[in-house]
Structures are given as structure tokens and as C-alpha cells.
Amino acid sequence: MLVSKNQMAIPKFSWKDKIGYMFGDVGNCFLLGLMNAFLMIYYTNILGLSAGLVGSLFFVSTMVDAFADILVGRIADITNVKKDGRFRPWIRVMKWPTCLTFLLLFLPVAKQFSDTLKIIYVIVTYIIFGLVFACINIPYGSLSSTMSADSQDKASLSVYRSVGSAVGAGGTGFALPLIVYTENAAGHKILSEQRLFWCALACAILALIAYNILYYFTYERIVSNPRQKIKLNDSLRAMAKDRSLLSLIVADIIVTTCTSLSGITTTYLFNDYFNNNHALSIALLFTYGTTIVLAPFAKWITVKLGKKEMCASSLFIASILYLILYFLHIHNPWIYLMLLFIATLGTAIFSLMIWAFINDVNDNHQVMTGIREDGTIYGINFFGRKIAQAVANGIGGALLSLIGYRSSTVGGRIQTTDVMNHIYLLANLIPAFLLFLAAIVLAFWYPLNKGRVLDVTKHLKRLKSN
């Protein structure tokens, strides 16, 4: 049965909750934006570690983090609810160690360590940050399920979260490259470990502010079984039978694999096939720009059509557009960009709605089983996403080797016509196939259509009123 603690003291769901929830991903992306852009080059160009060692570290650590996500979600589900809810206390407490351990990744003094000590330093700090970050990221993701019982409110939270991600990642992606580099005596741009650390400190402070806005602007209104104790075997059996959970995880893994591989192939496409870095910067901007463009219309679209219906259709259309791009074999980067922008709208809609999908799955799981396991379900889904990212990174490198791509330590090597044509093939046929597969999964396997979601929402509202 649903209960709401201190119900009279908690205001109704409003714009304040949406803004607060948005800042959660703003904070996350202040940290992850800097990490994704500069951590590997910091390890290789400042600490002098081999790229192979760093790549192996990232793969192993991603696997460790993936299991940590499930563990944190499980602990959050079975521990007693505090005065401020089940998930908000994690944010209140873990914001400090998250920001502090983030700073440990970029200590300038590490440059002076011996090679052995550098490796120990990298392994320990990277894994510790991943574990600590899971303690704020998983509760943050699960929080949206408890903020409102209305499915459209949850859809709006998914949109605002995606906008927050675009703001945080886009802001760091644009500003940091202008700050962290200096010029050496020969006039070449080099990464400055001192500037990088001060940027990391600034990002940590901004993230801390964002996490405070997240905590103080949001409320948990839906709390199921404040002292629930769920046996792990029973939980796993119930989830194994949950068609909505399994199909969503599969669809999300496919789309995540697609976007990760596309990020790799797009860079090589514009660098080698089109040989146009300006067009590349615009193509990479689509990752955030399409999300912001669609955000104002996302809730209206899903209210009219439904999340499942809209996302399945948009992914199918995007798949067709990538197929058209392949057969057109375009040589003008600007014409290619115009069609690419339309194609990326399909994945942007899914990205806007993925967190609302998870909320629908959480609600449906409660109707099916009588228990809420928001943290565990969210952790399992994030586990799948991280595995997909790790696999995509490995596949991307293998495919480039397979087509005969020739690397260079100084850059600028001209690839053969055959290799460039194969790059064009990979950049278009991979997303065409994967997005079509994800559309099929959503259309024919995922059961939570517009009508079913409305029925689940009504059922939970009746439970709350009893």
C-alpha cells in the first residue's frame, strides 16, 4: 500500500520539482563531461600511461561500476525510509564524497609518482569514484518514481532530466577545451595538469550546488512499504517474469550501443571521409542540440500518442533515414548534416523518454507484484547501459581494424578510398540496423502502451487514496 510521509507538509508537484530534478543531471554532467573529455588524455599525455593499459582499466572499471549500480539500487530498496524519503537521503549524504573523490582523479602531484605508483593511483581513484558516484546516481534516477503518481508528471521529469544532461555536458564540452590547454615553446597546444585540476575543482563546486538544488527543490510523495524487506530470490524471479522490464532493458541496450558506436564512427566519418572538422563539431553538437529542440514538445507528443507508440515510430523513421543516407552515398558534408539532424531526432525522442519508460515499468511492477523496487530496477537498467557502452567501445575499435583503418602517432594519415567508403558504410548501416531492431522490440515486445499506462496510473491512485 502506498503511503506518503508528512503528506500535509509536502506541496503538490510543480515546476519547482522539475527544475530541481533537472539540476541532478546538470550536476552529474559537470563531473562526467570533464571526465569523458579529458580523463583518458590526462592519463596518457600527463601521467604517461599507455593507451592499452588505460583502455583495459576503463573496461574493467565499467564492469565493476555496472555491478555497483545494482548493489546500490538493492540497498536503497530494502533499507528503512528516512524522514526525507527513501532516495533523497542518499543525495544529501553522498554529494560530498562524490565531489571530493572526483577531485582525486586529477591531482597534479600524481605526475611526479613512479610508474608503479601511478598505476595504483589510477586504479584506486577511478574505481572508488565509480562506486561513490553510483551512490548518488542510482538514487537520483530512482527518485523520479516517488515524486508523483501521475505518468505525465514523470514524463515531464524525464524531459527535464535530458535537458539538464544537455546543459551540463554541452556547457563543459564547449567551455573546457578553451581553458585547459596551453601552448608549448613550439606553439603546439598541450594539456595543462594545473588548469585541468582547477577546472575539476570548479566543476565539483558547481556539481555540489546542483545537487543541493536537486535535494531542496524536490519531494518524495510516493513511498511504498517504508520497512519493506524483499528476499533477493523472490525479487529476481518476479523481475525475470516482468515483460515490460526485460523488453525495455533490451531496447535501451540496443539504443545505447547504437549511440556509442555512432559517436565513434561519426568522428572518423567527418575526419577521414569528409575531412571537415567544422562539420564534425556540428555533428557532435547534435547529441545535445536535438534533445533541447524536442524538449518543449516531448510531453505534448507523448500525451497525444503515448511513449511506446511515439518512440517506436521515431526509431523506425530514423532507421529508414540512415538507410537512405547510405544509399545516397553523399560527399557534401553539409547536405549529409541536414539529413543527419533529422535522423538524430529519432534517438533524441527515445533519450528524452527513457527515464519516463523506467518509471512506467516501476509502476507496472508494483501493480504486478505488490512491491516497489525502484532502485533495483533502475540499477539493473543502468547495468545494461554500461555493459552496452563497454561492448560498443570494443566493437568500434575492432570494426575499424577490420576495414583496414591505418592509425598514426602524428595524425593526418590519408586513408585509402576503400577504407573511407567502409567508414561511410559503418556510420550509416550500423545505426540503421540497430535502431530498426530497437523499434521492433518496443513495438512488439514492450507491453506498456498508452492505454496500459493510464490503467496502471489509475490503479496506483486508488491505492494511495485507500
CSV table of C-alpha atoms in Angstrom, one decimal:
chain,number,residue,atom,x,y,z
A,1,MET,CA,0.0,0.0,0.0
A,2,LEU,CA,1.2,3.4,-0.9
A,3,VAL,CA,1.8,5.9,1.9
A,4,SER,CA,3.1,9.4,1.9
A,5,LYS,CA,5.1,10.6,4.9
A,6,ASN,CA,4.1,14.0,6.3
A,7,GLN,CA,1.6,14.4,3.4
A,8,MET,CA,0.1,17.7,4.7
A,9,ALA,CA,3.6,19.3,4.7
A,10,ILE,CA,4.5,18.3,1.2
A,11,PRO,CA,3.4,20.7,-1.6
A,12,LYS,CA,1.8,19.5,-4.8
A,13,PHE,CA,4.0,18.5,-7.7
A,14,SER,CA,5.0,21.7,-9.6
A,15,TRP,CA,7.6,23.4,-11.8
A,16,LYS,CA,9.9,23.5,-8.7
A,17,ASP,CA,10.2,19.7,-8.8
A,18,LYS,CA,11.0,19.7,-12.5
A,19,ILE,CA,13.7,22.3,-12.1
A,20,GLY,CA,15.2,20.6,-9.1
A,21,TYR,CA,15.2,17.2,-10.8
A,22,MET,CA,16.8,18.8,-13.9
A,23,PHE,CA,19.7,20.0,-11.8
A,24,GLY,CA,20.5,16.5,-10.8
A,25,ASP,CA,21.7,15.7,-14.3
A,26,VAL,CA,23.3,19.1,-14.6
A,27,GLY,CA,25.5,18.2,-11.6
A,28,ASN,CA,26.2,14.7,-12.9
A,29,CYS,CA,27.3,16.1,-16.3
A,30,PHE,CA,29.6,18.7,-14.8
A,31,LEU,CA,31.6,15.8,-13.5
A,32,LEU,CA,31.1,13.2,-16.3
A,33,GLY,CA,31.6,15.9,-19.0
A,34,LEU,CA,35.1,16.7,-17.8
A,35,MET,CA,35.9,13.0,-17.2
A,36,ASN,CA,34.7,11.8,-20.6
A,37,ALA,CA,36.6,14.6,-22.4
A,38,PHE,CA,39.9,14.7,-20.6
A,39,LEU,CA,40.5,11.7,-18.3
A,40,MET,CA,42.0,9.4,-20.9
A,41,ILE,CA,44.2,12.1,-22.3
A,42,TYR,CA,45.2,13.1,-18.8
A,43,TYR,CA,46.3,9.5,-18.1
A,44,THR,CA,48.2,9.2,-21.4
A,45,ASN,CA,49.6,12.7,-22.0
A,46,ILE,CA,50.2,13.9,-18.4
A,47,LEU,CA,50.8,10.6,-16.5
A,48,GLY,CA,52.4,8.9,-19.5
A,49,LEU,CA,50.5,5.7,-19.2
A,50,SER,CA,50.0,3.5,-22.3
A,51,ALA,CA,46.6,3.8,-24.1
A,52,GLY,CA,46.2,0.0,-24.0
A,53,LEU,CA,46.5,0.0,-20.2
A,54,VAL,CA,44.1,2.9,-19.9
A,55,GLY,CA,41.6,1.1,-22.2
A,56,SER,CA,41.8,-2.1,-20.2
A,57,LEU,CA,41.3,-0.1,-17.0
A,58,PHE,CA,38.2,1.6,-18.4
A,59,PHE,CA,36.7,-1.7,-19.5
A,60,VAL,CA,37.3,-3.4,-16.1
A,61,SER,CA,36.1,-0.4,-14.1
A,62,THR,CA,33.0,-0.1,-16.2
A,63,MET,CA,32.2,-3.7,-15.3
A,64,VAL,CA,32.8,-3.1,-11.6
A,65,ASP,CA,30.6,0.1,-11.8
A,66,ALA,CA,27.8,-1.8,-13.5
A,67,PHE,CA,27.5,-4.3,-10.6
A,68,ALA,CA,27.8,-1.5,-8.1
A,69,ASP,CA,24.7,0.1,-9.7
A,70,ILE,CA,22.6,-2.9,-9.0
A,71,LEU,CA,24.0,-3.2,-5.4
A,72,VAL,CA,23.3,0.4,-4.6
A,73,GLY,CA,19.8,0.1,-6.0
A,74,ARG,CA,19.1,-3.0,-4.0
A,75,ILE,CA,20.3,-1.4,-0.7
A,76,ALA,CA,18.2,1.6,-1.3
A,77,ASP,CA,15.1,-0.5,-1.8
A,78,ILE,CA,15.5,-2.6,1.4
A,79,THR,CA,16.7,0.0,3.9
A,80,ASN,CA,14.2,1.9,6.1
A,81,VAL,CA,12.8,5.1,4.8
A,82,LYS,CA,14.1,8.2,6.5
A,83,LYS,CA,12.2,11.4,7.3
A,84,ASP,CA,13.1,12.9,3.9
A,85,GLY,CA,12.3,9.8,1.9
A,86,ARG,CA,14.0,6.7,0.5
A,87,PHE,CA,16.3,8.2,-2.1
A,88,ARG,CA,16.8,11.9,-1.2
A,89,PRO,CA,18.9,11.0,1.9
A,90,TRP,CA,21.5,9.4,-0.4
A,91,ILE,CA,21.8,12.7,-2.3
A,92,ARG,CA,22.1,14.7,0.9
A,93,VAL,CA,24.9,12.5,2.2
A,94,MET,CA,26.8,11.3,-0.9
A,95,LYS,CA,27.1,14.6,-2.7
A,96,TRP,CA,30.2,15.4,-0.5
A,97,PRO,CA,32.2,12.2,-1.1
A,98,THR,CA,31.2,12.2,-4.8
A,99,CYS,CA,32.7,15.7,-5.4
A,100,LEU,CA,35.7,15.0,-3.3
A,101,THR,CA,36.7,11.7,-4.9
A,102,PHE,CA,36.2,13.4,-8.3
A,103,LEU,CA,39.0,15.8,-7.4
A,104,LEU,CA,41.3,12.9,-6.6
A,105,LEU,CA,41.2,11.8,-10.2
A,106,PHE,CA,43.1,14.9,-11.3
A,107,LEU,CA,45.7,15.6,-8.7
A,108,PRO,CA,48.7,17.5,-10.3
A,109,VAL,CA,51.1,15.9,-7.9
A,110,ALA,CA,50.4,12.4,-9.5
A,111,LYS,CA,52.7,13.4,-12.4
A,112,GLN,CA,55.6,13.0,-10.0
A,113,PHE,CA,54.8,9.5,-8.9
A,114,SER,CA,56.7,6.5,-10.0
A,115,ASP,CA,55.2,4.4,-12.8
A,116,THR,CA,54.0,1.7,-10.4
A,117,LEU,CA,52.5,4.3,-8.0
A,118,LYS,CA,50.8,6.0,-11.0
A,119,ILE,CA,49.1,2.7,-12.0
A,120,ILE,CA,48.0,2.1,-8.4
A,121,TYR,CA,46.8,5.7,-8.1
A,122,VAL,CA,44.8,5.5,-11.3
A,123,ILE,CA,43.1,2.1,-10.5
A,124,VAL,CA,42.2,3.1,-6.9
A,125,THR,CA,40.9,6.6,-7.6
A,126,TYR,CA,38.9,5.6,-10.7
A,127,ILE,CA,37.2,2.6,-9.1
A,128,ILE,CA,36.5,4.5,-5.9
A,129,PHE,CA,34.9,7.4,-7.8
A,130,GLY,CA,32.8,4.9,-9.8
A,131,LEU,CA,31.5,3.3,-6.6
A,132,VAL,CA,30.8,6.6,-4.9
A,133,PHE,CA,29.1,8.1,-7.9
A,134,ALA,CA,26.8,5.1,-8.1
A,135,CYS,CA,25.6,6.0,-4.6
A,136,ILE,CA,24.2,9.4,-5.9
A,137,ASN,CA,23.4,8.5,-9.5
A,138,ILE,CA,21.2,5.4,-8.8
A,139,PRO,CA,19.1,7.1,-6.0
A,140,TYR,CA,18.8,10.2,-8.2
A,141,GLY,CA,17.4,8.2,-11.1
A,142,SER,CA,15.0,6.3,-8.8
A,143,LEU,CA,13.8,9.5,-7.2
A,144,SER,CA,11.5,10.4,-10.1
A,145,SER,CA,9.3,7.4,-9.4
A,146,THR,CA,8.5,8.7,-6.0
A,147,MET,CA,7.9,12.4,-6.8
A,148,SER,CA,4.4,11.9,-8.4
A,149,ALA,CA,1.9,9.2,-9.1
A,150,ASP,CA,0.9,10.8,-12.4
A,151,SER,CA,2.5,9.3,-15.5
A,152,GLN,CA,2.6,12.7,-17.3
A,153,ASP,CA,4.4,14.3,-14.4
A,154,LYS,CA,7.0,11.5,-14.7
A,155,ALA,CA,7.3,12.1,-18.4
A,156,SER,CA,8.0,15.7,-17.8
A,157,LEU,CA,10.7,14.8,-15.3
A,158,SER,CA,12.3,12.6,-18.0
A,159,VAL,CA,12.3,15.6,-20.4
A,160,TYR,CA,13.8,17.9,-17.8
A,161,ARG,CA,16.5,15.4,-16.9
A,162,SER,CA,17.5,15.1,-20.5
A,163,VAL,CA,17.6,18.9,-20.8
A,164,GLY,CA,19.8,19.0,-17.7
A,165,SER,CA,22.1,16.5,-19.2
A,166,ALA,CA,22.4,18.6,-22.4
A,167,VAL,CA,23.1,21.7,-20.4
A,168,GLY,CA,25.7,20.2,-18.2
A,169,ALA,CA,27.5,18.1,-20.9
A,170,GLY,CA,27.2,20.8,-23.6
A,171,GLY,CA,28.4,23.5,-21.3
A,172,THR,CA,31.5,21.6,-20.2
A,173,GLY,CA,32.1,20.4,-23.8
A,174,PHE,CA,32.1,23.9,-25.1
A,175,ALA,CA,34.0,25.8,-22.4
A,176,LEU,CA,36.6,23.4,-21.1
A,177,PRO,CA,38.7,23.0,-24.3
A,178,LEU,CA,39.2,26.8,-24.3
A,179,ILE,CA,40.7,26.7,-20.8
A,180,VAL,CA,42.7,23.5,-20.1
A,181,TYR,CA,45.2,23.9,-23.0
A,182,THR,CA,48.4,25.9,-23.1
A,183,GLU,CA,51.0,26.4,-25.8
A,184,ASN,CA,54.5,24.9,-25.6
A,185,ALA,CA,57.6,26.6,-27.0
A,186,ALA,CA,56.9,25.2,-30.5
A,187,GLY,CA,53.4,26.7,-30.5
A,188,HIS,CA,51.6,23.4,-30.1
A,189,LYS,CA,48.6,23.0,-27.9
A,190,ILE,CA,49.2,20.9,-24.8
A,191,LEU,CA,47.1,19.8,-21.8
A,192,SER,CA,47.9,21.6,-18.6
A,193,GLU,CA,47.6,19.5,-15.5
A,194,GLN,CA,47.3,22.6,-13.3
A,195,ARG,CA,44.5,24.1,-15.4
A,196,LEU,CA,42.8,20.8,-15.6
A,197,PHE,CA,42.8,20.4,-11.8
A,198,TRP,CA,41.3,23.9,-11.3
A,199,CYS,CA,38.6,23.2,-13.9
A,200,ALA,CA,37.9,19.9,-12.0
A,201,LEU,CA,37.6,22.0,-8.7
A,202,ALA,CA,35.2,24.4,-10.4
A,203,CYS,CA,33.1,21.5,-11.9
A,204,ALA,CA,33.0,19.9,-8.4
A,205,ILE,CA,31.8,23.1,-6.8
A,206,LEU,CA,29.1,23.6,-9.5
A,207,ALA,CA,28.0,20.0,-9.1
A,208,LEU,CA,27.7,20.4,-5.4
A,209,ILE,CA,25.5,23.4,-5.9
A,210,ALA,CA,23.4,21.5,-8.4
A,211,TYR,CA,23.0,18.6,-6.0
A,212,ASN,CA,21.8,20.9,-3.3
A,213,ILE,CA,19.2,22.4,-5.7
A,214,LEU,CA,18.1,18.8,-6.5
A,215,TYR,CA,17.7,17.9,-2.8
A,216,TYR,CA,15.9,21.1,-1.7
A,217,PHE,CA,13.6,21.5,-4.7
A,218,THR,CA,12.3,18.0,-4.8
A,219,TYR,CA,10.0,15.9,-2.6
A,220,GLU,CA,9.2,12.2,-2.3
A,221,ARG,CA,5.4,11.9,-2.3
A,222,ILE,CA,5.1,8.2,-3.0
A,223,VAL,CA,6.7,5.8,-0.5
A,224,SER,CA,5.8,2.1,-0.7
A,225,ASN,CA,6.3,-0.1,2.4
A,226,PRO,CA,8.6,2.0,4.4
A,227,ARG,CA,10.2,-1.0,6.1
A,228,GLN,CA,10.0,-3.5,3.2
A,229,LYS,CA,12.2,-6.5,3.3
A,230,ILE,CA,12.3,-8.3,0.0
A,231,LYS,CA,14.1,-11.6,-0.5
A,232,LEU,CA,16.5,-11.4,-3.4
A,233,ASN,CA,15.4,-14.7,-4.9
A,234,ASP,CA,11.8,-13.6,-4.9
A,235,SER,CA,12.8,-10.3,-6.4
A,236,LEU,CA,14.8,-11.8,-9.2
A,237,ARG,CA,12.0,-14.3,-10.0
A,238,ALA,CA,9.5,-11.5,-10.3
A,239,MET,CA,11.7,-9.4,-12.5
A,240,ALA,CA,12.5,-12.4,-14.7
A,241,LYS,CA,8.8,-12.6,-15.5
A,242,ASP,CA,8.3,-8.9,-16.0
A,243,ARG,CA,8.0,-8.5,-19.7
A,244,SER,CA,8.0,-4.7,-19.6
A,245,LEU,CA,11.3,-4.6,-17.6
A,246,LEU,CA,13.1,-7.2,-19.8
A,247,SER,CA,12.0,-5.6,-23.1
A,248,LEU,CA,12.9,-2.1,-22.0
A,249,ILE,CA,16.3,-3.2,-20.9
A,250,VAL,CA,16.9,-4.9,-24.3
A,251,ALA,CA,15.7,-1.8,-26.2
A,252,ASP,CA,17.8,0.5,-24.1
A,253,ILE,CA,20.9,-1.7,-24.6
A,254,ILE,CA,20.4,-1.6,-28.3
A,255,VAL,CA,19.9,2.2,-28.5
A,256,THR,CA,22.9,2.8,-26.1
A,257,THR,CA,25.1,0.5,-28.2
A,258,CYS,CA,23.9,2.4,-31.3
A,259,THR,CA,24.7,5.9,-29.9
A,260,SER,CA,28.0,4.8,-28.5
A,261,LEU,CA,29.1,3.3,-31.8
A,262,SER,CA,27.7,6.3,-33.7
A,263,GLY,CA,29.8,8.6,-31.6
A,264,ILE,CA,32.9,6.7,-32.7
A,265,THR,CA,32.1,6.3,-36.4
A,266,THR,CA,30.8,9.9,-36.8
A,267,THR,CA,34.2,11.2,-35.6
A,268,TYR,CA,36.1,9.1,-38.2
A,269,LEU,CA,33.4,9.9,-40.9
A,270,PHE,CA,33.9,13.6,-40.7
A,271,ASN,CA,37.6,13.4,-40.0
A,272,ASP,CA,38.6,11.0,-42.8
A,273,TYR,CA,35.7,10.7,-45.3
A,274,PHE,CA,34.5,14.3,-45.3
A,275,ASN,CA,37.8,15.8,-44.0
A,276,ASN,CA,35.9,18.6,-42.4
A,277,ASN,CA,36.4,19.4,-38.7
A,278,HIS,CA,33.8,22.2,-38.7
A,279,ALA,CA,31.1,19.9,-39.8
A,280,LEU,CA,32.3,17.4,-37.2
A,281,SER,CA,31.7,19.9,-34.4
A,282,ILE,CA,28.2,20.5,-35.6
A,283,ALA,CA,27.5,16.7,-35.9
A,284,LEU,CA,28.7,16.2,-32.3
A,285,LEU,CA,26.5,19.2,-31.2
A,286,PHE,CA,23.5,17.2,-32.5
A,287,THR,CA,24.0,14.9,-29.5
A,288,TYR,CA,22.8,17.7,-27.2
A,289,GLY,CA,21.0,20.1,-29.7
A,290,THR,CA,18.3,17.7,-30.8
A,291,THR,CA,17.4,17.0,-27.2
A,292,ILE,CA,16.9,20.7,-26.4
A,293,VAL,CA,15.0,21.2,-29.7
A,294,LEU,CA,12.5,18.5,-28.9
A,295,ALA,CA,12.2,19.1,-25.1
A,296,PRO,CA,9.3,21.7,-25.3
A,297,PHE,CA,7.2,19.3,-27.4
A,298,ALA,CA,8.0,16.0,-25.8
A,299,LYS,CA,5.3,15.9,-23.2
A,300,TRP,CA,2.6,17.1,-25.7
A,301,ILE,CA,3.6,14.4,-28.2
A,302,THR,CA,3.6,11.6,-25.6
A,303,VAL,CA,0.2,12.7,-24.2
A,304,LYS,CA,-1.3,12.5,-27.7
A,305,LEU,CA,0.4,9.4,-28.9
A,306,GLY,CA,1.9,7.6,-26.0
A,307,LYS,CA,5.6,7.0,-25.1
A,308,LYS,CA,5.8,3.5,-26.6
A,309,GLU,CA,4.0,4.5,-29.8
A,310,MET,CA,6.0,7.6,-30.4
A,311,CYS,CA,9.4,6.2,-29.7
A,312,ALA,CA,8.9,3.0,-31.7
A,313,SER,CA,7.7,5.2,-34.7
A,314,SER,CA,10.6,7.7,-34.4
A,315,LEU,CA,13.2,5.0,-34.1
A,316,PHE,CA,11.8,3.3,-37.2
A,317,ILE,CA,11.8,6.5,-39.2
A,318,ALA,CA,15.4,7.3,-38.0
A,319,SER,CA,16.5,3.8,-39.2
A,320,ILE,CA,15.0,4.5,-42.7
A,321,LEU,CA,16.8,7.8,-42.9
A,322,TYR,CA,20.2,6.2,-42.1
A,323,LEU,CA,19.5,3.7,-44.8
A,324,ILE,CA,18.7,6.4,-47.2
A,325,LEU,CA,21.9,8.2,-46.2
A,326,TYR,CA,23.9,5.0,-47.0
A,327,PHE,CA,22.4,4.5,-50.5
A,328,LEU,CA,22.8,8.2,-51.4
A,329,HIS,CA,26.5,8.0,-50.6
A,330,ILE,CA,26.7,11.7,-50.0
A,331,HIS,CA,30.0,13.5,-50.5
A,332,ASN,CA,28.9,17.0,-49.4
A,333,PRO,CA,29.2,17.2,-45.5
A,334,TRP,CA,26.6,20.0,-45.2
A,335,ILE,CA,23.9,18.0,-47.2
A,336,TYR,CA,24.7,15.0,-45.1
A,337,LEU,CA,24.4,17.1,-41.9
A,338,MET,CA,20.9,18.2,-42.8
A,339,LEU,CA,19.6,14.7,-43.2
A,340,LEU,CA,21.6,13.5,-40.1
A,341,PHE,CA,19.9,16.1,-38.0
A,342,ILE,CA,16.5,14.7,-38.9
A,343,ALA,CA,17.7,11.2,-38.2
A,344,THR,CA,19.1,12.0,-34.8
A,345,LEU,CA,15.7,13.4,-33.8
A,346,GLY,CA,14.5,9.8,-33.5
A,347,THR,CA,17.1,8.8,-31.0
A,348,ALA,CA,16.7,12.1,-29.2
A,349,ILE,CA,13.0,11.3,-28.5
A,350,PHE,CA,14.0,8.0,-27.0
A,351,SER,CA,16.6,9.7,-24.9
A,352,LEU,CA,14.0,12.2,-23.6
A,353,MET,CA,11.6,9.4,-22.7
A,354,ILE,CA,13.9,6.6,-21.4
A,355,TRP,CA,13.6,7.7,-17.7
A,356,ALA,CA,9.8,8.0,-18.1
A,357,PHE,CA,9.8,4.5,-19.5
A,358,ILE,CA,11.6,3.3,-16.4
A,359,ASN,CA,9.0,5.0,-14.2
A,360,ASP,CA,6.2,3.3,-16.1
A,361,VAL,CA,8.0,-0.1,-15.6
A,362,ASN,CA,8.4,0.6,-11.8
A,363,ASP,CA,4.6,1.4,-11.5
A,364,ASN,CA,3.6,-1.7,-13.5
A,365,HIS,CA,6.0,-3.9,-11.5
A,366,GLN,CA,4.3,-2.7,-8.3
A,367,VAL,CA,0.8,-3.5,-9.8
A,368,MET,CA,2.0,-6.9,-10.7
A,369,THR,CA,3.9,-7.8,-7.5
A,370,GLY,CA,2.6,-5.5,-4.8
A,371,ILE,CA,6.1,-4.2,-4.0
A,372,ARG,CA,8.2,-1.2,-5.3
A,373,GLU,CA,11.7,-1.8,-6.3
A,374,ASP,CA,12.6,1.5,-8.0
A,375,GLY,CA,16.3,1.4,-7.0
A,376,THR,CA,16.9,-2.2,-8.1
A,377,ILE,CA,15.1,-1.8,-11.4
A,378,TYR,CA,16.9,1.4,-12.2
A,379,GLY,CA,20.2,-0.2,-11.2
A,380,ILE,CA,19.6,-3.2,-13.5
A,381,ASN,CA,18.8,-0.9,-16.4
A,382,PHE,CA,21.9,1.2,-15.8
A,383,PHE,CA,23.9,-2.0,-15.6
A,384,GLY,CA,22.7,-2.9,-19.1
A,385,ARG,CA,23.6,0.6,-20.4
A,386,LYS,CA,27.1,0.4,-19.0
A,387,ILE,CA,27.7,-3.1,-20.5
A,388,ALA,CA,26.5,-1.7,-23.8
A,389,GLN,CA,28.9,1.2,-23.6
A,390,ALA,CA,31.8,-1.1,-22.8
A,391,VAL,CA,31.0,-3.5,-25.6
A,392,ALA,CA,30.4,-0.7,-28.1
A,393,ASN,CA,33.9,0.7,-27.4
A,394,GLY,CA,35.4,-2.7,-28.0
A,395,ILE,CA,33.4,-3.3,-31.2
A,396,GLY,CA,34.2,0.2,-32.5
A,397,GLY,CA,37.9,-0.5,-32.4
A,398,ALA,CA,37.6,-4.0,-33.8
A,399,LEU,CA,35.5,-2.8,-36.8
A,400,LEU,CA,38.0,0.0,-37.6
A,401,SER,CA,40.8,-2.6,-37.6
A,402,LEU,CA,38.7,-5.0,-39.7
A,403,ILE,CA,38.2,-2.4,-42.5
A,404,GLY,CA,41.9,-1.7,-42.6
A,405,TYR,CA,42.0,1.7,-40.9
A,406,ARG,CA,45.6,2.9,-40.5
A,407,SER,CA,46.4,4.8,-37.3
A,408,SER,CA,49.2,7.4,-36.9
A,409,THR,CA,51.1,8.8,-33.9
A,410,VAL,CA,51.2,12.2,-35.5
A,411,GLY,CA,47.8,12.4,-37.2
A,412,GLY,CA,46.9,13.3,-40.7
A,413,ARG,CA,47.4,9.9,-42.4
A,414,ILE,CA,45.3,9.7,-45.6
A,415,GLN,CA,43.2,6.5,-45.7
A,416,THR,CA,42.5,4.6,-48.9
A,417,THR,CA,39.3,5.1,-50.8
A,418,ASP,CA,38.2,1.6,-49.9
A,419,VAL,CA,38.7,2.3,-46.2
A,420,MET,CA,36.8,5.7,-46.4
A,421,ASN,CA,33.9,4.0,-48.1
A,422,HIS,CA,33.8,1.4,-45.4
A,423,ILE,CA,33.8,4.1,-42.8
A,424,TYR,CA,30.7,5.7,-44.5
A,425,LEU,CA,29.1,2.2,-44.5
A,426,LEU,CA,29.7,1.7,-40.8
A,427,ALA,CA,28.5,5.2,-39.9
A,428,ASN,CA,25.1,4.6,-41.6
A,429,LEU,CA,24.3,0.9,-41.7
A,430,ILE,CA,25.1,0.2,-38.0
A,431,PRO,CA,22.5,2.8,-36.7
A,432,ALA,CA,20.1,1.8,-39.5
A,433,PHE,CA,20.1,-1.8,-38.3
A,434,LEU,CA,20.2,-1.2,-34.5
A,435,LEU,CA,17.5,1.5,-34.5
A,436,PHE,CA,15.3,-0.8,-36.6
A,437,LEU,CA,15.9,-3.6,-34.1
A,438,ALA,CA,15.1,-1.3,-31.1
A,439,ALA,CA,11.9,-0.1,-32.8
A,440,ILE,CA,10.8,-3.8,-33.3
A,441,VAL,CA,11.4,-4.5,-29.6
A,442,LEU,CA,9.4,-1.5,-28.5
A,443,ALA,CA,6.5,-2.1,-30.9
A,444,PHE,CA,6.0,-5.8,-30.5
A,445,TRP,CA,7.6,-6.9,-27.1
A,446,TYR,CA,7.3,-3.9,-24.8
A,447,PRO,CA,3.7,-4.1,-23.4
A,448,LEU,CA,3.1,-0.7,-21.8
A,449,ASN,CA,1.2,1.2,-24.4
A,450,LYS,CA,-0.7,4.4,-23.7
A,451,GLY,CA,-3.8,2.6,-22.5
A,452,ARG,CA,-1.9,0.2,-20.2
A,453,VAL,CA,0.0,3.1,-18.6
A,454,LEU,CA,-3.3,5.0,-17.9
A,455,ASP,CA,-4.7,1.9,-16.3
A,456,VAL,CA,-1.7,1.5,-14.1
A,457,THR,CA,-1.8,5.1,-13.0
A,458,LYS,CA,-5.4,4.9,-12.1
A,459,HIS,CA,-4.8,1.7,-10.1
A,460,LEU,CA,-2.0,3.3,-8.1
A,461,LYS,CA,-4.1,6.4,-7.4
A,462,ARG,CA,-6.8,4.2,-6.0
A,463,LEU,CA,-4.3,2.5,-3.7
A,464,LYS,CA,-3.0,5.9,-2.5
A,465,SER,CA,-6.5,7.1,-1.6
A,466,ASN,CA,-7.3,4.0,0.4
